[in-house]
Amino acid sequence: MLAEFEALAADPKALGSVPCEARLSDGSGREWRPTLFADPVVRKQYPEAEQRSLCGGMAFAATEPGKPARMAASFSIPPAPSSLTLSIALYSGLPSYLSVSEPRT
């Protein structure tokens, strides 16, 4: 499945280095993360989607203020899912469990 979506940011350049994650979920609680957009079937069926950035950083960095950032993500999902929801999360910093600090002597 190919999901194309847009996001509008007040200051897109400020989000140029912010990581983003897209997820797809269904009504029964199952979740899927994007697959590589290199899938030849998706690229052949939707060649215009190759011009879309993946979620986050580069999509915002290339966008002018007041214009939406256009993004795309592909998902490998089972047949006949119901009630699909696309969720996007921006991460402004590392979670505390990934924080690294220098040892103090």
Coordinates of C-alpha atoms in Angstrom, one line a residue:
M1 CA 0.0 0.0 0.0
L2 CA 1.3 3.5 -0.8
A3 CA 0.3 6.3 1.5
E4 CA 0.9 9.9 0.2
F5 CA 0.4 12.6 2.7
E6 CA 1.1 16.3 3.4
A7 CA 2.0 18.3 6.5
L8 CA 2.1 22.0 7.0
A9 CA 4.7 23.5 9.4
A10 CA 4.9 27.1 10.5
D11 CA 8.7 27.0 10.1
P12 CA 9.6 24.1 7.8
K13 CA 13.4 24.8 7.9
A14 CA 13.4 24.3 11.7
L15 CA 12.1 20.8 11.1
G16 CA 14.7 20.0 8.5
S17 CA 16.7 17.8 10.8
V18 CA 13.8 16.4 12.9
P19 CA 13.3 12.6 12.5
C20 CA 9.8 11.5 11.7
E21 CA 8.1 8.1 11.8
A22 CA 5.0 7.0 9.9
R23 CA 2.9 4.0 11.1
L24 CA -0.2 2.4 9.7
S25 CA -2.7 0.7 12.0
D26 CA -6.1 -1.0 11.6
G27 CA -9.3 -1.3 13.7
S28 CA -8.0 -4.5 15.4
G29 CA -4.9 -2.9 16.8
R30 CA -2.3 -4.3 14.3
E31 CA 0.5 -1.9 13.3
W32 CA 2.8 -1.7 10.3
R33 CA 6.0 0.4 9.8
P34 CA 6.9 1.5 6.3
T35 CA 8.8 -0.8 4.0
L36 CA 11.6 0.4 1.7
F37 CA 10.2 2.5 -1.1
A38 CA 12.5 0.6 -3.4
D39 CA 9.8 -1.9 -4.1
P40 CA 9.8 -2.1 -8.0
V41 CA 6.0 -2.8 -8.1
V42 CA 5.2 0.4 -6.2
R43 CA 7.7 2.4 -8.2
K44 CA 6.2 1.1 -11.5
Q45 CA 2.6 1.7 -10.5
Y46 CA 3.2 5.1 -8.9
P47 CA 6.2 6.7 -10.6
E48 CA 5.2 10.2 -9.4
A49 CA 5.5 9.1 -5.8
E50 CA 9.2 8.7 -6.2
Q51 CA 9.4 12.5 -6.2
R52 CA 8.0 12.5 -2.6
S53 CA 10.3 12.5 0.3
L54 CA 10.0 10.0 3.1
C55 CA 8.6 11.2 6.4
G56 CA 10.2 14.2 8.0
G57 CA 13.5 16.1 7.7
M58 CA 14.3 16.4 4.0
A59 CA 10.7 16.9 3.1
F60 CA 10.4 19.9 5.4
A61 CA 13.9 21.3 4.5
A62 CA 12.8 21.4 0.8
T63 CA 9.5 23.2 1.6
E64 CA 8.8 26.9 1.5
P65 CA 6.9 28.5 4.5
G66 CA 3.2 28.3 4.0
K67 CA 3.4 25.4 1.6
P68 CA 2.7 21.7 2.6
A69 CA 5.6 19.2 2.7
R70 CA 4.6 16.3 0.5
M71 CA 5.6 12.8 1.7
A72 CA 5.1 9.2 0.9
A73 CA 5.5 5.8 2.6
S74 CA 4.8 2.3 1.4
F75 CA 3.5 -0.5 3.6
S76 CA 3.3 -4.2 3.2
I77 CA -0.1 -5.2 4.7
P78 CA -2.3 -8.3 4.6
P79 CA -5.3 -8.3 2.3
A80 CA -8.6 -6.7 3.3
P81 CA -7.6 -4.6 6.3
S82 CA -10.3 -2.5 7.9
S83 CA -10.4 1.0 9.3
L84 CA -6.8 2.0 8.4
T85 CA -5.2 5.0 10.2
L86 CA -2.0 6.7 9.2
S87 CA -0.1 8.2 12.2
I88 CA 2.9 10.5 11.9
A89 CA 5.2 11.3 14.8
L90 CA 7.9 14.0 14.9
Y91 CA 10.8 13.4 17.3
S92 CA 12.4 16.6 18.6
G93 CA 15.1 14.7 20.6
L94 CA 16.4 11.4 21.6
P95 CA 14.4 9.5 24.3
S96 CA 16.1 9.4 27.6
Y97 CA 17.2 5.8 27.3
L98 CA 19.2 6.8 24.2
S99 CA 20.9 9.8 25.7
V100 CA 24.7 9.6 25.9
S101 CA 26.9 11.6 28.1
E102 CA 30.7 11.7 28.6
P103 CA 32.0 10.1 31.8
R104 CA 33.0 12.7 34.4
T105 CA 36.3 12.3 36.2

